[in-house]
Amino acid sequence: MDQFSSNPSVALEKTVDSSKTPTATNSADIDRVYELDRCIEWIKTNEYKNVCLQFPDYLLSDSSEIAFRLQKRLGQVVYIMGDSAYESCCVDYITARHVNADAIIHFGPRCLSTWTNLIPCLCIYDKNPIDTDLFKNLFTKKFNDNENIKIDIILDTPYIHLNDVVVELFSDNINVTVNSIDANRFNVETTLLYIGKNDRKLLNFRLKHKNIPNLYYYDPQENDPLIKNYEENSMILKRRRYLVEKIKESETFAIVIATVVIENYMKAMERIKELLKLNGKKYYIISVGRPTVAKLANFPEMDMYILICCSMSDIFESRDFYKPFVTPFDIEIALNPKAVPSDFSYDLNADYLEEDLDKTIEHKPDVSLITGNLRYKENLEDNSGSSKEIALRSDGTVAVSDKSGAGFFATRSFKGLEQKLGQTQVKLATDGRKGIPQQYENELY
């Protein structure tokens, strides 16, 4: 039955991330932790009437208490939204539209992507503690040998509330500046010290700011926190190079829309479509909400999936899917001769989306680095048409060469329910069985 449902071993073998377990906040701390005074002032100032509160799963235990306190002080109903249909770090406009919301308060972590402004949104971040004495001692030991080094401390979202504390901590050091990660203004000529986890956000930060000479990170939540030098995972870039070659080998792609929040997602999709057309590739556009193995298994004709999603999604490294995922920038590197491979980024707000495409891409023969075979595309202009008919002189039959992606669906052996219009005898409606499934009236026991 695995052909028609998810493999049961996936659920049994799934590794659950327990780093953020649901824990109820102390009742006396809720107003401070969730900045309820700030939320109320924002709602009243802008006269919002339908407000949604978006929580990630690990904060849902506090959601009802927060909603109760806001409703009591505002005198109006607020709506609780669970985790997003896509990524919890992105605001969920789709769910908010169900109640015609005019404002959203997003609690918890957020990504570095630029959101569209469909609905006004206020972000309330997590508030993690820092042992300031330990951090100052570790900082002094790490950088005391070079007093002239300029260091820019970058606070991740859970530590932004401690900005003033960290500024005061280094008030006697003129070479140290403090910024928050959402400020998006950093001096790339200085050494950067990132306060937060060594996770995908730090990877995206490093890819986005490639000119940084030195990048360190400090995770206060570790059992034995230390200031460490950030080292890029070379396996990620090696896999990206392999996938670039696979793109050149592949013919049919699925453009999977897994976000409607990121500002440039439509621009990225149009650019991908244009590149695929210029290179004689076929494509589908698929929107299935959060991508899962079972959903995408319905499209076995695809050679690869092009995922347009938040940069924080870890699905790119998943090996559970039947076909590999690639990023929009992978497509750019593989199919655009003018692309610079060193500029790789998961971010849809990258500068390459603004560059003009060369409509006259010259396709030269090359050798596949995977198979070693000669790879050459010819007559791309002829193949770009909708369909061509070729008459065979021997027996007079006609072969139709369908170059559109939808041609694959017509050749499937299983088409689902068939209407058989005009083939079924029309009958009048008759009484059916009565009762409940446990026992119908016509069944005797």
mmCIF file of C-alpha atoms in Angstrom, residues 3-188:
data_model
loop_
_atom_site.group_PDB
_atom_site.id
_atom_site.type_symbol
_atom_site.label_atom_id
_atom_site.label_comp_id
_atom_site.label_asym_id
_atom_site.label_seq_id
_atom_site.Cartn_x
_atom_site.Cartn_y
_atom_site.Cartn_z
ATOM 1 C CA GLN A 3 2.227 3.321 -3.540
ATOM 2 C CA PHE A 4 -0.972 5.033 -2.354
ATOM 3 C CA SER A 5 0.083 6.390 1.051
ATOM 4 C CA SER A 6 3.145 7.468 2.990
ATOM 5 C CA ASN A 7 5.599 4.746 3.911
ATOM 6 C CA PRO A 8 4.844 3.834 7.571
ATOM 7 C CA SER A 9 8.563 3.603 8.295
ATOM 8 C CA VAL A 10 8.826 7.363 7.704
ATOM 9 C CA ALA A 11 6.705 8.051 10.789
ATOM 10 C CA LEU A 12 8.460 5.376 12.861
ATOM 11 C CA GLU A 13 11.972 6.503 11.953
ATOM 12 C CA LYS A 14 11.323 10.240 11.995
ATOM 13 C CA THR A 15 13.687 12.240 14.197
ATOM 14 C CA VAL A 16 11.763 14.748 16.283
ATOM 15 C CA ASP A 17 13.463 18.044 17.082
ATOM 16 C CA SER A 18 12.917 18.487 20.822
ATOM 17 C CA SER A 19 15.137 21.564 21.139
ATOM 18 C CA LYS A 20 12.003 23.705 21.460
ATOM 19 C CA THR A 21 9.572 21.805 23.652
ATOM 20 C CA PRO A 22 6.247 23.456 24.594
ATOM 21 C CA THR A 23 6.700 25.067 28.012
ATOM 22 C CA ALA A 24 4.124 27.328 29.630
ATOM 23 C CA THR A 25 5.472 30.723 30.676
ATOM 24 C CA ASN A 26 5.043 31.818 34.276
ATOM 25 C CA SER A 27 1.786 33.771 34.541
ATOM 26 C CA ALA A 28 3.552 36.749 36.126
ATOM 27 C CA ASP A 29 5.979 36.993 33.183
ATOM 28 C CA ILE A 30 3.538 36.754 30.262
ATOM 29 C CA ASP A 31 2.968 40.505 29.918
ATOM 30 C CA ARG A 32 6.730 41.142 29.810
ATOM 31 C CA VAL A 33 7.788 38.183 27.639
ATOM 32 C CA TYR A 34 5.093 38.764 25.012
ATOM 33 C CA GLU A 35 5.156 42.590 25.242
ATOM 34 C CA LEU A 36 1.398 42.858 25.648
ATOM 35 C CA ASP A 37 1.550 46.612 26.364
ATOM 36 C CA ARG A 38 3.312 47.135 23.029
ATOM 37 C CA CYS A 39 0.764 44.916 21.252
ATOM 38 C CA ILE A 40 -2.183 46.817 22.716
ATOM 39 C CA GLU A 41 -0.681 50.206 21.863
ATOM 40 C CA TRP A 42 -0.045 49.066 18.265
ATOM 41 C CA ILE A 43 -3.621 47.793 17.861
ATOM 42 C CA LYS A 44 -5.225 50.897 19.391
ATOM 43 C CA THR A 45 -3.025 53.381 17.521
ATOM 44 C CA ASN A 46 -3.887 51.831 14.157
ATOM 45 C CA GLU A 47 -7.515 51.015 15.115
ATOM 46 C CA TYR A 48 -7.304 47.379 14.031
ATOM 47 C CA LYS A 49 -10.499 45.367 14.554
ATOM 48 C CA ASN A 50 -9.718 41.824 13.338
ATOM 49 C CA VAL A 51 -6.359 40.852 14.812
ATOM 50 C CA CYS A 52 -4.764 37.405 14.455
ATOM 51 C CA LEU A 53 -2.126 36.050 16.823
ATOM 52 C CA GLN A 54 0.280 33.635 15.101
ATOM 53 C CA PHE A 55 2.222 31.173 17.268
ATOM 54 C CA PRO A 56 4.699 28.394 16.472
ATOM 55 C CA ASP A 57 3.844 25.010 17.989
ATOM 56 C CA TYR A 58 6.121 25.382 21.005
ATOM 57 C CA LEU A 59 4.383 28.621 22.106
ATOM 58 C CA LEU A 60 0.789 27.420 21.734
ATOM 59 C CA SER A 61 0.637 26.558 25.442
ATOM 60 C CA ASP A 62 0.628 30.315 26.186
ATOM 61 C CA SER A 63 -1.676 31.331 23.336
ATOM 62 C CA SER A 64 -5.025 31.106 25.143
ATOM 63 C CA GLU A 65 -3.793 33.144 28.121
ATOM 64 C CA ILE A 66 -2.353 35.824 25.830
ATOM 65 C CA ALA A 67 -5.583 36.010 23.813
ATOM 66 C CA PHE A 68 -7.643 36.234 27.026
ATOM 67 C CA ARG A 69 -5.583 39.132 28.380
ATOM 68 C CA LEU A 70 -5.631 41.030 25.089
ATOM 69 C CA GLN A 71 -9.397 40.600 24.687
ATOM 70 C CA LYS A 72 -10.002 41.759 28.244
ATOM 71 C CA ARG A 73 -7.944 44.930 27.817
ATOM 72 C CA LEU A 74 -9.016 45.692 24.235
ATOM 73 C CA GLY A 75 -12.687 44.798 24.518
ATOM 74 C CA GLN A 76 -12.629 42.975 21.169
ATOM 75 C CA VAL A 77 -12.121 39.452 19.855
ATOM 76 C CA VAL A 78 -8.673 38.284 18.731
ATOM 77 C CA TYR A 79 -7.998 35.089 16.782
ATOM 78 C CA ILE A 80 -5.337 32.463 17.504
ATOM 79 C CA MET A 81 -3.511 30.923 14.542
ATOM 80 C CA GLY A 82 -1.437 27.774 14.955
ATOM 81 C CA ASP A 83 1.726 27.069 13.040
ATOM 82 C CA SER A 84 1.846 28.257 9.442
ATOM 83 C CA ALA A 85 0.956 26.058 6.476
ATOM 84 C CA TYR A 86 4.519 26.678 5.283
ATOM 85 C CA GLU A 87 7.248 27.798 7.731
ATOM 86 C CA SER A 88 6.540 29.139 11.227
ATOM 87 C CA CYS A 89 9.164 31.862 10.749
ATOM 88 C CA CYS A 90 6.959 33.433 8.034
ATOM 89 C CA VAL A 91 3.697 35.256 8.626
ATOM 90 C CA ASP A 92 0.625 33.255 7.570
ATOM 91 C CA TYR A 93 -1.444 35.568 5.369
ATOM 92 C CA ILE A 94 -3.574 32.722 4.007
ATOM 93 C CA THR A 95 -5.018 31.663 7.370
ATOM 94 C CA ALA A 96 -5.505 35.293 8.404
ATOM 95 C CA ARG A 97 -7.619 35.896 5.293
ATOM 96 C CA HIS A 98 -10.140 33.329 6.536
ATOM 97 C CA VAL A 99 -11.288 35.794 9.212
ATOM 98 C CA ASN A 100 -10.670 38.876 7.042
ATOM 99 C CA ALA A 101 -7.896 39.988 9.396
ATOM 100 C CA ASP A 102 -6.597 43.548 9.164
ATOM 101 C CA ALA A 103 -3.520 42.891 11.353
ATOM 102 C CA ILE A 104 -1.300 40.024 12.509
ATOM 103 C CA ILE A 105 0.949 39.737 15.548
ATOM 104 C CA HIS A 106 3.669 37.178 14.823
ATOM 105 C CA PHE A 107 5.217 35.573 17.917
ATOM 106 C CA GLY A 108 8.470 33.612 17.901
ATOM 107 C CA PRO A 109 11.397 33.398 15.472
ATOM 108 C CA ARG A 110 11.404 34.951 12.027
ATOM 109 C CA CYS A 111 13.601 34.502 8.982
ATOM 110 C CA LEU A 112 15.744 36.989 7.090
ATOM 111 C CA SER A 113 13.417 37.078 4.076
ATOM 112 C CA THR A 114 11.612 40.272 3.105
ATOM 113 C CA TRP A 115 7.852 39.800 3.455
ATOM 114 C CA THR A 116 5.129 41.259 1.278
ATOM 115 C CA ASN A 117 2.918 43.878 2.910
ATOM 116 C CA LEU A 118 -0.441 42.226 2.312
ATOM 117 C CA ILE A 119 -1.460 42.615 5.969
ATOM 118 C CA PRO A 120 0.274 44.793 8.603
ATOM 119 C CA CYS A 121 2.349 42.640 10.953
ATOM 120 C CA LEU A 122 3.987 43.189 14.343
ATOM 121 C CA CYS A 123 6.801 40.793 15.312
ATOM 122 C CA ILE A 124 7.328 39.782 18.936
ATOM 123 C CA TYR A 125 10.504 37.722 19.279
ATOM 124 C CA ASP A 126 11.522 35.047 21.765
ATOM 125 C CA LYS A 127 13.459 36.287 24.790
ATOM 126 C CA ASN A 128 16.394 34.074 25.703
ATOM 127 C CA PRO A 129 18.785 34.971 28.542
ATOM 128 C CA ILE A 130 22.548 35.599 28.356
ATOM 129 C CA ASP A 131 25.052 35.155 31.171
ATOM 130 C CA THR A 132 26.696 38.548 30.639
ATOM 131 C CA ASP A 133 29.638 37.913 32.990
ATOM 132 C CA LEU A 134 30.536 34.654 31.238
ATOM 133 C CA PHE A 135 30.133 36.242 27.812
ATOM 134 C CA LYS A 136 32.365 39.212 28.721
ATOM 135 C CA ASN A 137 35.089 36.898 30.062
ATOM 136 C CA LEU A 138 35.006 34.692 26.957
ATOM 137 C CA PHE A 139 35.074 37.763 24.721
ATOM 138 C CA THR A 140 38.104 39.184 26.521
ATOM 139 C CA LYS A 141 40.019 35.897 26.278
ATOM 140 C CA LYS A 142 39.214 35.504 22.586
ATOM 141 C CA PHE A 143 39.975 39.010 21.323
ATOM 142 C CA ASN A 144 42.192 40.610 23.976
ATOM 143 C CA ASP A 145 45.396 39.807 22.050
ATOM 144 C CA ASN A 146 44.452 42.250 19.306
ATOM 145 C CA GLU A 147 43.188 45.477 20.830
ATOM 146 C CA ASN A 148 42.865 47.233 17.460
ATOM 147 C CA ILE A 149 40.440 44.721 15.947
ATOM 148 C CA LYS A 150 36.985 46.129 15.196
ATOM 149 C CA ILE A 151 34.144 43.789 16.141
ATOM 150 C CA ASP A 152 30.474 44.073 15.254
ATOM 151 C CA ILE A 153 28.248 42.001 17.574
ATOM 152 C CA ILE A 154 25.104 40.763 15.777
ATOM 153 C CA LEU A 155 22.154 39.772 17.970
ATOM 154 C CA ASP A 156 19.795 37.111 16.631
ATOM 155 C CA THR A 157 16.078 37.693 17.220
ATOM 156 C CA PRO A 158 15.844 35.880 20.620
ATOM 157 C CA TYR A 159 18.506 38.249 22.016
ATOM 158 C CA ILE A 160 17.409 41.568 20.530
ATOM 159 C CA HIS A 161 15.652 42.445 23.795
ATOM 160 C CA LEU A 162 19.126 42.505 25.425
ATOM 161 C CA ASN A 163 20.524 45.067 22.982
ATOM 162 C CA ASP A 164 20.897 47.811 25.622
ATOM 163 C CA VAL A 165 22.453 45.350 28.088
ATOM 164 C CA VAL A 166 25.114 44.259 25.582
ATOM 165 C CA VAL A 167 25.810 47.877 24.571
ATOM 166 C CA GLU A 168 26.369 48.768 28.219
ATOM 167 C CA LEU A 169 28.572 45.698 28.660
ATOM 168 C CA PHE A 170 31.041 47.008 26.054
ATOM 169 C CA SER A 171 30.605 50.737 26.643
ATOM 170 C CA ASP A 172 34.307 50.998 27.561
ATOM 171 C CA ASN A 173 35.443 49.472 24.235
ATOM 172 C CA ILE A 174 35.241 51.854 21.272
ATOM 173 C CA ASN A 175 36.080 49.056 18.820
ATOM 174 C CA VAL A 176 32.890 47.124 19.593
ATOM 175 C CA THR A 177 29.522 47.939 18.034
ATOM 176 C CA VAL A 178 26.208 46.148 18.578
ATOM 177 C CA ASN A 179 23.514 45.542 15.944
ATOM 178 C CA SER A 180 20.451 43.341 15.641
ATOM 179 C CA ILE A 181 20.116 40.877 12.776
ATOM 180 C CA ASP A 182 16.875 42.466 11.583
ATOM 181 C CA ALA A 183 18.608 45.836 11.131
ATOM 182 C CA ASN A 184 20.370 44.449 8.038
ATOM 183 C CA ARG A 185 23.231 46.944 8.293
ATOM 184 C CA PHE A 186 26.655 45.488 8.966
ATOM 185 C CA ASN A 187 30.191 46.635 8.296
ATOM 186 C CA VAL A 188 31.571 43.766 6.229
#
